[in-house]
XYZ file of C-alpha atoms in Angstrom:
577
model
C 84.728 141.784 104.198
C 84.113 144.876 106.845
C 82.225 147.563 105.001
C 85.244 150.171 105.527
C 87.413 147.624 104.307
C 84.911 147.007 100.797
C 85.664 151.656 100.631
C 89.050 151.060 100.736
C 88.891 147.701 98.320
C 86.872 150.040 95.950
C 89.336 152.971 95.616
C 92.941 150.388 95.602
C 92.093 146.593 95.395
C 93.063 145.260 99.184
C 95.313 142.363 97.222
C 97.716 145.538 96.167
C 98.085 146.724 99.447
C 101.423 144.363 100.038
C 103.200 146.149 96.863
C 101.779 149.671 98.200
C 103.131 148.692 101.735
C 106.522 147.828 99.977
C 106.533 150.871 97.789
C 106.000 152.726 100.929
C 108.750 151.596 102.760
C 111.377 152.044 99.560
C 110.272 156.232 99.937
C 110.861 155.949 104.135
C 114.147 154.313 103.594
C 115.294 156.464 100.838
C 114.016 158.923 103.101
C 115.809 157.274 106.293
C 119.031 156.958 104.054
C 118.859 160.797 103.345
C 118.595 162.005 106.663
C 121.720 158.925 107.913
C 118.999 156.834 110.164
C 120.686 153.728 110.338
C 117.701 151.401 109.425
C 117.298 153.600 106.126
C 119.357 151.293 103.542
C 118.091 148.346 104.675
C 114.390 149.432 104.847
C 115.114 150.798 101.123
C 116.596 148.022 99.944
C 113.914 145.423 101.201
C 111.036 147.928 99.849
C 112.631 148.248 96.283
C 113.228 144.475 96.048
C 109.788 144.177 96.951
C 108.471 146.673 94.668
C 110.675 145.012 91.567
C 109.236 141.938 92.394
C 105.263 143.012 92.572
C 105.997 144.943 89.441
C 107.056 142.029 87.414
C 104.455 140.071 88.734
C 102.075 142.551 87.111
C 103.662 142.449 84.145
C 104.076 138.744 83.755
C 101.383 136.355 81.980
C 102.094 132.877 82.773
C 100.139 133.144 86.565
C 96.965 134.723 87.318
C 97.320 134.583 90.752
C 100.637 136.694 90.905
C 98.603 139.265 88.861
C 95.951 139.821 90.847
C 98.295 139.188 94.329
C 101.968 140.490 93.404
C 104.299 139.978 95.640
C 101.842 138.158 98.153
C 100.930 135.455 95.713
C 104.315 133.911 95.968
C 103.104 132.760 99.613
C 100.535 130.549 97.790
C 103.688 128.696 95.769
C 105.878 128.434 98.564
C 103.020 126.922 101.007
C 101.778 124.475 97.836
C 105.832 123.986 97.840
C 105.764 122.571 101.543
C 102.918 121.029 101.297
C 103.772 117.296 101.392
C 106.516 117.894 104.230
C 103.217 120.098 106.313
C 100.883 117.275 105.957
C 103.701 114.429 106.511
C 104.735 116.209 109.607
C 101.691 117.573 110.973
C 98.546 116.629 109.833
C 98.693 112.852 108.663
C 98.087 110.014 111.023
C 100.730 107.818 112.027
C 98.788 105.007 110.122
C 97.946 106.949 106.868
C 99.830 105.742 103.796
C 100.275 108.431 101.704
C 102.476 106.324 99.930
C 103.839 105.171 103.148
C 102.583 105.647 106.603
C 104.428 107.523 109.816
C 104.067 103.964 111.192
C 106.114 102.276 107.885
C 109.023 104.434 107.847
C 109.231 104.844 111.570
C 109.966 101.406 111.636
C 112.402 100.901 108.807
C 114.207 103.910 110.395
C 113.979 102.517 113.618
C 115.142 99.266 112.671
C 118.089 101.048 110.078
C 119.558 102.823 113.289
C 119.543 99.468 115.517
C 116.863 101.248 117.760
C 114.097 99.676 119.751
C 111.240 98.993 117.446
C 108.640 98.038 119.896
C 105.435 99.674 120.433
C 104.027 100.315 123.768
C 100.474 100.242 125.166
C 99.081 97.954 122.537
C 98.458 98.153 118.691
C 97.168 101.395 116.830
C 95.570 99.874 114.088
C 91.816 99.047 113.999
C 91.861 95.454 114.779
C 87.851 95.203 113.468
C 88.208 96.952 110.205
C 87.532 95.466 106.906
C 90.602 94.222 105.377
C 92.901 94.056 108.781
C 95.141 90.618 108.587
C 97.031 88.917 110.736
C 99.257 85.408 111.343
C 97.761 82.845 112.904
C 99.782 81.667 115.983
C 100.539 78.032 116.912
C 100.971 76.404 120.660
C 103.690 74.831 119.689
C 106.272 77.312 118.896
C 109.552 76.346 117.291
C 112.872 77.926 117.859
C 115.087 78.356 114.767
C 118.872 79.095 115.049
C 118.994 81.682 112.328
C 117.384 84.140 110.702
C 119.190 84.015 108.044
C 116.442 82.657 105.443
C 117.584 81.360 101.846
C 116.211 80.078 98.788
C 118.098 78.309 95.973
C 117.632 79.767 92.495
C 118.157 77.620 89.382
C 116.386 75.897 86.975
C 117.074 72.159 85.715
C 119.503 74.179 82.994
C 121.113 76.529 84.988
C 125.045 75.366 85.940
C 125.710 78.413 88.619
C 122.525 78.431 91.080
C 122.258 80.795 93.420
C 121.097 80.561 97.297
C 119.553 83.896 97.735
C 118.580 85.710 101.165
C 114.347 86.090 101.415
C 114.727 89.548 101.320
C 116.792 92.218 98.828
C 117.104 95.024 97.289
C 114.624 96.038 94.530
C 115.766 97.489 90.977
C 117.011 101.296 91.442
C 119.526 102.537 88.574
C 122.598 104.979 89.046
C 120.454 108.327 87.105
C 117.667 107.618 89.392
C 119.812 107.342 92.850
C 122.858 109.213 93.451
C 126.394 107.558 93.556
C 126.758 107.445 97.245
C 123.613 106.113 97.398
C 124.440 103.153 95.540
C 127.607 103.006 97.226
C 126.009 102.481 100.604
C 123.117 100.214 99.330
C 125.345 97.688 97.573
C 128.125 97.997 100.629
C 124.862 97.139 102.674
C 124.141 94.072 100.618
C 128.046 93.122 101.158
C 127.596 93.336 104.906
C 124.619 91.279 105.449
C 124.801 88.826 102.109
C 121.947 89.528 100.000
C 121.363 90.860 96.669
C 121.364 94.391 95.316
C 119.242 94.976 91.790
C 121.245 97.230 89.416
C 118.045 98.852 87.807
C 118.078 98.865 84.063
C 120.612 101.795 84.247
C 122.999 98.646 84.233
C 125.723 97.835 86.099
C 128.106 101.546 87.323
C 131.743 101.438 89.110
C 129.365 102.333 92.102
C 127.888 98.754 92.155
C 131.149 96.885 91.570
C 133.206 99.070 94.387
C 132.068 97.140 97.562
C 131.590 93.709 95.727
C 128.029 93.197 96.594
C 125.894 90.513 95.021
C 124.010 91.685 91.849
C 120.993 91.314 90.161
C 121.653 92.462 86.288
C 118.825 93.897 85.288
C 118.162 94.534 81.541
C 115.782 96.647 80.197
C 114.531 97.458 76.486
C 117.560 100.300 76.061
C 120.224 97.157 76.849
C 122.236 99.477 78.658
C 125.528 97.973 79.045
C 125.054 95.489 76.565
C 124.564 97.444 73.473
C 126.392 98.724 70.471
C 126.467 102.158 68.734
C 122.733 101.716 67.590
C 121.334 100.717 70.119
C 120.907 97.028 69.376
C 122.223 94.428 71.915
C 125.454 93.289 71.594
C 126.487 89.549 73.011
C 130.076 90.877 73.196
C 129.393 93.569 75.752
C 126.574 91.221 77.445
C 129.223 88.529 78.419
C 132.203 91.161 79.551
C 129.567 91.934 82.438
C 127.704 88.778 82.643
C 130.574 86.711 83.736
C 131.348 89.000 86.259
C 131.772 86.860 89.768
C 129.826 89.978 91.527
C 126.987 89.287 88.565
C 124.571 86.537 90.376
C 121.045 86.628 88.308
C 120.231 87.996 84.865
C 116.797 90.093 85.022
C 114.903 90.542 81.802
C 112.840 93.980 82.213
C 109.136 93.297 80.504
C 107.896 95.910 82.566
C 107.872 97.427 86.149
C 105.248 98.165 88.558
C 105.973 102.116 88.608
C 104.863 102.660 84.929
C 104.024 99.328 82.988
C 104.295 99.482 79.314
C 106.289 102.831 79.374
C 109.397 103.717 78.457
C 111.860 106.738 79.006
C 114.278 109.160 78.356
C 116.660 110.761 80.133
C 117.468 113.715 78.192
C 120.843 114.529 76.888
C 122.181 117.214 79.836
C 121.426 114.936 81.964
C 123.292 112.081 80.565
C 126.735 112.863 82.255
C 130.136 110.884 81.445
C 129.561 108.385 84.425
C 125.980 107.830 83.213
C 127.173 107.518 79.910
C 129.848 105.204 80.679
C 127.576 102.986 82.552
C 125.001 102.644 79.956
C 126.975 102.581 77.011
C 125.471 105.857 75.114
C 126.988 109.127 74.368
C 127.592 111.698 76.298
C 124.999 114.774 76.102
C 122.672 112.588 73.578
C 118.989 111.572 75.023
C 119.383 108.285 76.420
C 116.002 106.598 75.313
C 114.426 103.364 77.070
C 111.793 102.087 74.226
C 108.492 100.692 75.853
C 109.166 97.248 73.949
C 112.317 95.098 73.518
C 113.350 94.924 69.456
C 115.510 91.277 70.333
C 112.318 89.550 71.021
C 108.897 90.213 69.634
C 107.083 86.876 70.548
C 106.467 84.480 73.808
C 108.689 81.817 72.107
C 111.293 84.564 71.275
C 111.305 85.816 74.382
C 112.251 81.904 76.162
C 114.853 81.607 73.133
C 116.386 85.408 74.138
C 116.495 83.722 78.007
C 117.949 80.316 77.211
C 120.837 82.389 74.480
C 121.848 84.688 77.961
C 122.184 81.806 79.958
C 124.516 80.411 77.981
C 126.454 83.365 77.132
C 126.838 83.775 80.804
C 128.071 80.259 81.731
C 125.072 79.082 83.069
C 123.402 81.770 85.795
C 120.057 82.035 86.270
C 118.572 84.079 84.027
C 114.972 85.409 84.433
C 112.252 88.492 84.056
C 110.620 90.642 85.678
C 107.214 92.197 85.197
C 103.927 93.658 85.935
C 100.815 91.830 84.966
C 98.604 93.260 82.256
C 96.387 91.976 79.745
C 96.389 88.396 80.985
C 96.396 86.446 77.634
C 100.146 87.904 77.506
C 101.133 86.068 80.921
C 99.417 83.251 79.198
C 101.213 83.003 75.874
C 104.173 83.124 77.917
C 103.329 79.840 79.335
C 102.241 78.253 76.465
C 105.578 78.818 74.667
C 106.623 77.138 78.402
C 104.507 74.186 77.409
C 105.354 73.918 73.525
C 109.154 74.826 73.908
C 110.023 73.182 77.387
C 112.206 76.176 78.153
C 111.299 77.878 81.319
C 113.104 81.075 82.833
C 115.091 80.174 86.385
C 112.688 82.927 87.970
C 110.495 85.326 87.393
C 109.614 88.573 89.528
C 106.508 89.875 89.977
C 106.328 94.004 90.305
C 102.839 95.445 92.022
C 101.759 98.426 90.684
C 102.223 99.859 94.179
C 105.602 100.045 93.194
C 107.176 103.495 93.022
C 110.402 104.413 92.597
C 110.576 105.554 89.099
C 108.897 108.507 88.585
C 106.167 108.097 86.124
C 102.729 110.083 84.855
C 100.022 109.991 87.674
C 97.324 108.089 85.033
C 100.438 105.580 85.083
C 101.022 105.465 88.644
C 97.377 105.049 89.957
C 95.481 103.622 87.050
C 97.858 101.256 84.986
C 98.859 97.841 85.821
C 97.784 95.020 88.460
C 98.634 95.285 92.013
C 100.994 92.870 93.708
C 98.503 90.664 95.038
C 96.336 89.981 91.796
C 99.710 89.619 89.751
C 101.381 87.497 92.069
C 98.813 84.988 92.347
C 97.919 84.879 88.435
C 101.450 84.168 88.022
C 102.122 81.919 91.012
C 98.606 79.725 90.089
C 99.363 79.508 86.281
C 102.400 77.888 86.866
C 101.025 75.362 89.682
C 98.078 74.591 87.039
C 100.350 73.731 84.875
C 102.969 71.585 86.960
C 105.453 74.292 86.098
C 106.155 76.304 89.606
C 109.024 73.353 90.752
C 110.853 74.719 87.925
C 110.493 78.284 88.663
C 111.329 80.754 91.569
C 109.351 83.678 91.964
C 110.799 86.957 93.430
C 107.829 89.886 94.415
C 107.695 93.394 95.369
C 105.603 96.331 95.442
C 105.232 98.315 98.950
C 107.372 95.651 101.203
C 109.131 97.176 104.236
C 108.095 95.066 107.539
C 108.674 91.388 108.040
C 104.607 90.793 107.572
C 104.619 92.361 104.455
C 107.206 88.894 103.385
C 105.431 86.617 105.185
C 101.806 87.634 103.299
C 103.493 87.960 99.727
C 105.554 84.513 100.707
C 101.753 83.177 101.730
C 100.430 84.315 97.993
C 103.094 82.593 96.362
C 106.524 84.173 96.540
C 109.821 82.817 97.174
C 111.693 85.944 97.647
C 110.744 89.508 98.129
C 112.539 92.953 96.997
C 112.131 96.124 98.419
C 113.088 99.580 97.005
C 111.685 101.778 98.872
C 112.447 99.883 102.226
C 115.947 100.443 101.792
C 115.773 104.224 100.605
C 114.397 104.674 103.980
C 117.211 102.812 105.117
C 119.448 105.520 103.842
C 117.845 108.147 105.044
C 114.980 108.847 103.002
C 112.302 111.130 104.145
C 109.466 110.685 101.691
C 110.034 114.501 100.642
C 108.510 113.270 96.857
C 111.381 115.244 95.313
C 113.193 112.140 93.279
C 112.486 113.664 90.321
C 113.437 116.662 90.474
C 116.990 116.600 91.270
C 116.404 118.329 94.587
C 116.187 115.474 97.097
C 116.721 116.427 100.492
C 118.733 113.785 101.718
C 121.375 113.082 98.329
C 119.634 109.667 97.745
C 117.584 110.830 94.531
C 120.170 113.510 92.854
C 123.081 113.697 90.661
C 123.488 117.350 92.361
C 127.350 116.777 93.493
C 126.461 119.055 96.950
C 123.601 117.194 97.868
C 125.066 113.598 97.276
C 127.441 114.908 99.855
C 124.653 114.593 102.691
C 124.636 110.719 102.061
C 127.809 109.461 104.156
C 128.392 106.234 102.283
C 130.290 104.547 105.887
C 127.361 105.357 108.138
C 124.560 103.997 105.574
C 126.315 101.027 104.830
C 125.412 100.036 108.694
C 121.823 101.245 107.917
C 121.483 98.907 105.256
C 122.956 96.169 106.698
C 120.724 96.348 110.294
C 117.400 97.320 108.360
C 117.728 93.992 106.514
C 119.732 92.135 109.886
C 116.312 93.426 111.944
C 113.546 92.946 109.382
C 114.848 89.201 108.946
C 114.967 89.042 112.711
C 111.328 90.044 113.261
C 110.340 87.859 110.233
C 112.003 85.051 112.576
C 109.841 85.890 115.433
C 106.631 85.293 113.340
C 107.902 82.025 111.608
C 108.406 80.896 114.938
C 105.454 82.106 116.425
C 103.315 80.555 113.546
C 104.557 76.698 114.474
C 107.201 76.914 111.263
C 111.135 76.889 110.709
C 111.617 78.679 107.434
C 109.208 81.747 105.918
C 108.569 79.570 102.815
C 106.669 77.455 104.770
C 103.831 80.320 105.299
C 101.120 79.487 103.221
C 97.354 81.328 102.527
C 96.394 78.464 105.277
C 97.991 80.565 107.990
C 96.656 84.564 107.116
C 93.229 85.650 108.194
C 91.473 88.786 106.547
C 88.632 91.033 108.064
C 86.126 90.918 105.456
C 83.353 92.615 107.338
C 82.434 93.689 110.966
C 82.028 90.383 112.048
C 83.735 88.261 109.293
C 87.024 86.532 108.750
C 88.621 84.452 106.395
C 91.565 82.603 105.659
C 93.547 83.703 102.766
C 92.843 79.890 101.388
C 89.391 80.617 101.512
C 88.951 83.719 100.208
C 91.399 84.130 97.394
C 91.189 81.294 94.701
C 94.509 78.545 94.553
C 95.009 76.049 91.922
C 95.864 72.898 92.680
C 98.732 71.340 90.687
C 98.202 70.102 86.584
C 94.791 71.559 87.562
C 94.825 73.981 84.808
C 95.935 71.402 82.359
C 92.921 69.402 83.186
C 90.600 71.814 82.470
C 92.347 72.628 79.187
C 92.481 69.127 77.750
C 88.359 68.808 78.752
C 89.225 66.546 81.833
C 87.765 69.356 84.412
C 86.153 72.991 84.789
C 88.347 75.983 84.572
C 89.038 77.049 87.502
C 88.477 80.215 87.162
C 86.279 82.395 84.797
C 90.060 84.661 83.955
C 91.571 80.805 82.654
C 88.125 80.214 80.414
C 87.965 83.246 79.081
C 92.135 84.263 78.311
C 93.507 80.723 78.196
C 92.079 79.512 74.636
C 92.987 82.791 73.349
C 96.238 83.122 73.880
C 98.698 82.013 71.460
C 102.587 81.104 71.946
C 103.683 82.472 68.216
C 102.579 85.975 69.298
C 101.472 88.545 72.587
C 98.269 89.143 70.537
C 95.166 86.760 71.499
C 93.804 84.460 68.834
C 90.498 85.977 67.216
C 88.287 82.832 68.092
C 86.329 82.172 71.031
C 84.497 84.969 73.418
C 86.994 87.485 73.235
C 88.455 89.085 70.111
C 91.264 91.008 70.083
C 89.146 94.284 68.983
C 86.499 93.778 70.682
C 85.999 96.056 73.889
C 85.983 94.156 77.113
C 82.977 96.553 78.121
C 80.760 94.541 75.509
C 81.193 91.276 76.836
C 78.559 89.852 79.806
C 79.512 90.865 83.387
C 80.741 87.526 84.214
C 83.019 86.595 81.593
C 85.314 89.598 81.789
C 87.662 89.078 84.989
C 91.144 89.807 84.914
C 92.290 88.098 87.647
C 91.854 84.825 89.897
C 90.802 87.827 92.910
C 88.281 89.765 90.666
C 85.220 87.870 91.661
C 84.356 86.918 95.206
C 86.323 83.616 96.296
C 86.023 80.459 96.216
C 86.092 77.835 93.221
């Protein structure tokens, strides 16, 4: 500070010279007013505004920072206020994901709008840096007639299969996206025949007005199939199940956004539509437990599945969740083995995922990531000559046609994107979905904002982003020698894993081979893989909780045990078998 400045500072602090200034400027407009100079009022009323305001920020004592800066502190809020939209606009590089990059939602927009998506002058990523990928091309190009890209889900006991398009919409509830939002997603779906995921909001006179194919999701609340106490109620389940517009029955275990916690949407916010939709009261907290109370146990769980499908003739019925402690996935598939009843799919949720707002320990540090889950669940079931019977659906971060073609490589049959398709509509990555205040109506029950969404014009958008993404994911099918995406296996994706290393996928990530894990467990072979020897023995079909034998106890902290025996996935040591 200049040393006349540090006199000044030392007889009135420098920070109170904006209230001074403003204090000032009240006396020349009173002054001004007095004497009839036009500018008088105006100057008086913007100085004793001013004033007011740097007097109560004196006199309040939740911030520090207005105390010692009244008036002038507010600039810090409002900057820290634009922050994200500063550093999304102007500082962040057009490949920094912060969750998504420039790049990512330049393209879905692009794409939305039916505008050129092509990139001149050559790529912008950093072809040599650890962990770029790309598909290998073949000589021999095909040319396929569509790109319209299905897979057939059913099990052996499902009576209404269902040939589903390779890429959907992910689970978003009416609460969490606005009604006009919904409106245009599932009018979108309508348009270009794929599925939209209700969320575990349930199922709103939004989703049912254009007729679009749904995905029922049901969480641990059993919104729209519950009665007065919460508890699930078969008669309510099978008014909506047998819906015609009601394709695929999703069991909510947990989500990649915030596994293993639940919610509540407090009671202001639970309006009559909301209410109506989920089958609570109106104005009472509407509570989403972080555990289901009609199942308790892996073999409960299959029994729960195999009771929907038959209350709703015979759809497929299936769950969704993000992987955790692995012996959990593992019970699951033991009650598989000792039951012989098998879910008609299963979908695996990163914990990239995002849409639901959660607690930032949640978001960043709970949960496995798309890749690690994906292939757990996709190499259990091939070890244990179960994946035939099964489908698997993924998502977590999914917006461009390579993102399907890698999770389709790891294992999937089917991929979901959330927020894809909120780009799609319009979506700006403003971060304000929780608050009420999004800036485009997708994320609000605000009645004004919603108004921004123009249902008509997003229906198109919805349609063309998936029309175009499909189209592209064409292009690379083709390109790689194939004719459908489900033919793109780990065989065909090469990773950077140095300077001057590269890998296949195969090679680097470890795949079962089929009854391979059975094998191992009968003492015909070696486990093939340290996260089978160590969780498979322990876990136990009667119950979620491992078995107290062997090298891992329930209590005991994974910390304690040697280096080598504690990975949680089939990725957490280097590759290979």
């Amino acid at each position: 500070m200049l040393s006349w400045l540090m006199k000044i500072d030392r007889l009135v602090p420098v920070r109170y010279l904006t209230l001074v200034g403003l204090m000032f400027a009240a006396l020349l407009g009173a002054l001004g007013w007095w004497q009839g100079h036009g500018a008088g009022p105006w100057l008086l009323l913007v100085g004793s505004a001013g004033t007011l305001l740097g007097l109560r920020d004196l006199r309040q004592t939740q911030r520090s920072v207005l105390r010692n800066y009244p008036v002038l502190g507010h600039m810090r809020y409002w900057l820290e206020f634009i922050r994200p939209e500063i550093r999304q606009y102007f500082i962040e590089s057009d490949n920094e994901a912060a969750p998504f990059s420039r790049q990512q939602r330049s393209l879905v927009y692009q794409r939305a709008k039916g505008d050129p998506d092509k990139r001149p002058f050559g790529t912008q990523v950093d072809v040599h840096a650890e962990g770029h990928e790309w598909i290998n091309h073949s000589l021999a190009p095909t040319t396929l007639d569509s790109h319209d890209f299905r897979v057939l889900i059913g099990g052996p006991n499902c009576l209404q299969p269902y040939s589903a398009s390779v890429f959907n919409i992910s689970a978003m509830s009416f609460g969490a996206l606005s009604a006009n939002a919904i409106l245009a997603l599932n009018g979108g779906a309508r348009k270009g025949g794929f599925m939209h995921d209700t969320g575990e909001g349930s199922i709103s006179a939004y989703h049912r007005s254009h007729g679009g194919d749904l995905v029922w999701e049901i969480g641990s609340g059993y919104f729209g199939c519950r009665d007065a106490q919460g508890r699930f109620s078969e008669e309510k389940f099978v008014a909506n199940a047998t819906s015609p517009q009601v394709r695929l029955i999703e069991i909510k275990l947990s989500q990649g956004a915030k596994p293993g916690h639940g919610g509540v949407l407090p009671g202001p916010k639970v309006t009559p539509e909301i209410a109506e939709t989920r089958g609570v009261a109106v104005g009472e907290d509407c509570v989403s437990p972080a555990a289901h109370t009609e199942f308790g146990t892996p073999v409960e769980l299959l029994l729960f599945l195999s009771r929907l499908r038959r209350l709703s003739g015979g759809k497929p019925v299936g769950f969704k969740l993000c992987i955790g402690h692995p012996w959990e996935w593992f019970a699951i598939c033991k009650a598989m083995l000792e039951t012989g009843l098998t879910p008609d799919f299963i979908v695996v949720d990163g914990a990239e995922g995002g849409t639901g707002a959660a607690p930032l320990e949640f978001s960043d540090h709970v949960g496995a990531p798309l890749q690690e889950g994906l292939l757990l669940v996709h190499n259990t079931l091939v070890g244990l000559n179960l994946r035939d019977r099964i489908r698997l659906g993924a998502s977590g971060k999914i917006v461009s046609a390579f993102d399907i073609a890698r999770a389709m490589a790891l294992g999937a049959d089917w991929c979901n994107s959330a927020r894809g398709f909120m780009f799609a509509l319009g979506c700006i990555q403003a971060q304000h979905c929780h608050t009420g205040a999004c800036p485009t109506g997708v994320a609000t029950q605000d009645p004004q904002r919603q108004q921004a969404l123009v249902v008509p014009d997003k229906i198109e958008r919805v349609a063309r982003y998936h029309r175009n993404t499909l189209h592209a994911l064409q292009e690379l099918v083709q390109a790689a020698g194939l004719h459908h995406p489900g033919e793109i296996t780990a065989a065909h994706i090469v990773r950077r894993v140095a300077n001057d290393q590269v890998r296949l996928l195969r090679n680097q990530l470890c795949f079962l081979e089929p009854g391979e894990l059975l094998a191992a467990a009968r003492g015909e072979g070696d486990w093939p893989h340290n996260v089978y020897r160590v969780y498979w023995p322990i876990a136990r079909a009667e119950s979620f909780q491992p078995a107290e034998t062997g090298e891992v106890v329930s209590h005991r902290p994974v910390g304690a045990l040697p280096r080598r025996v504690v990975p949680l996935h089939p990725v957490a040591e280097s590759a290979g078998r």
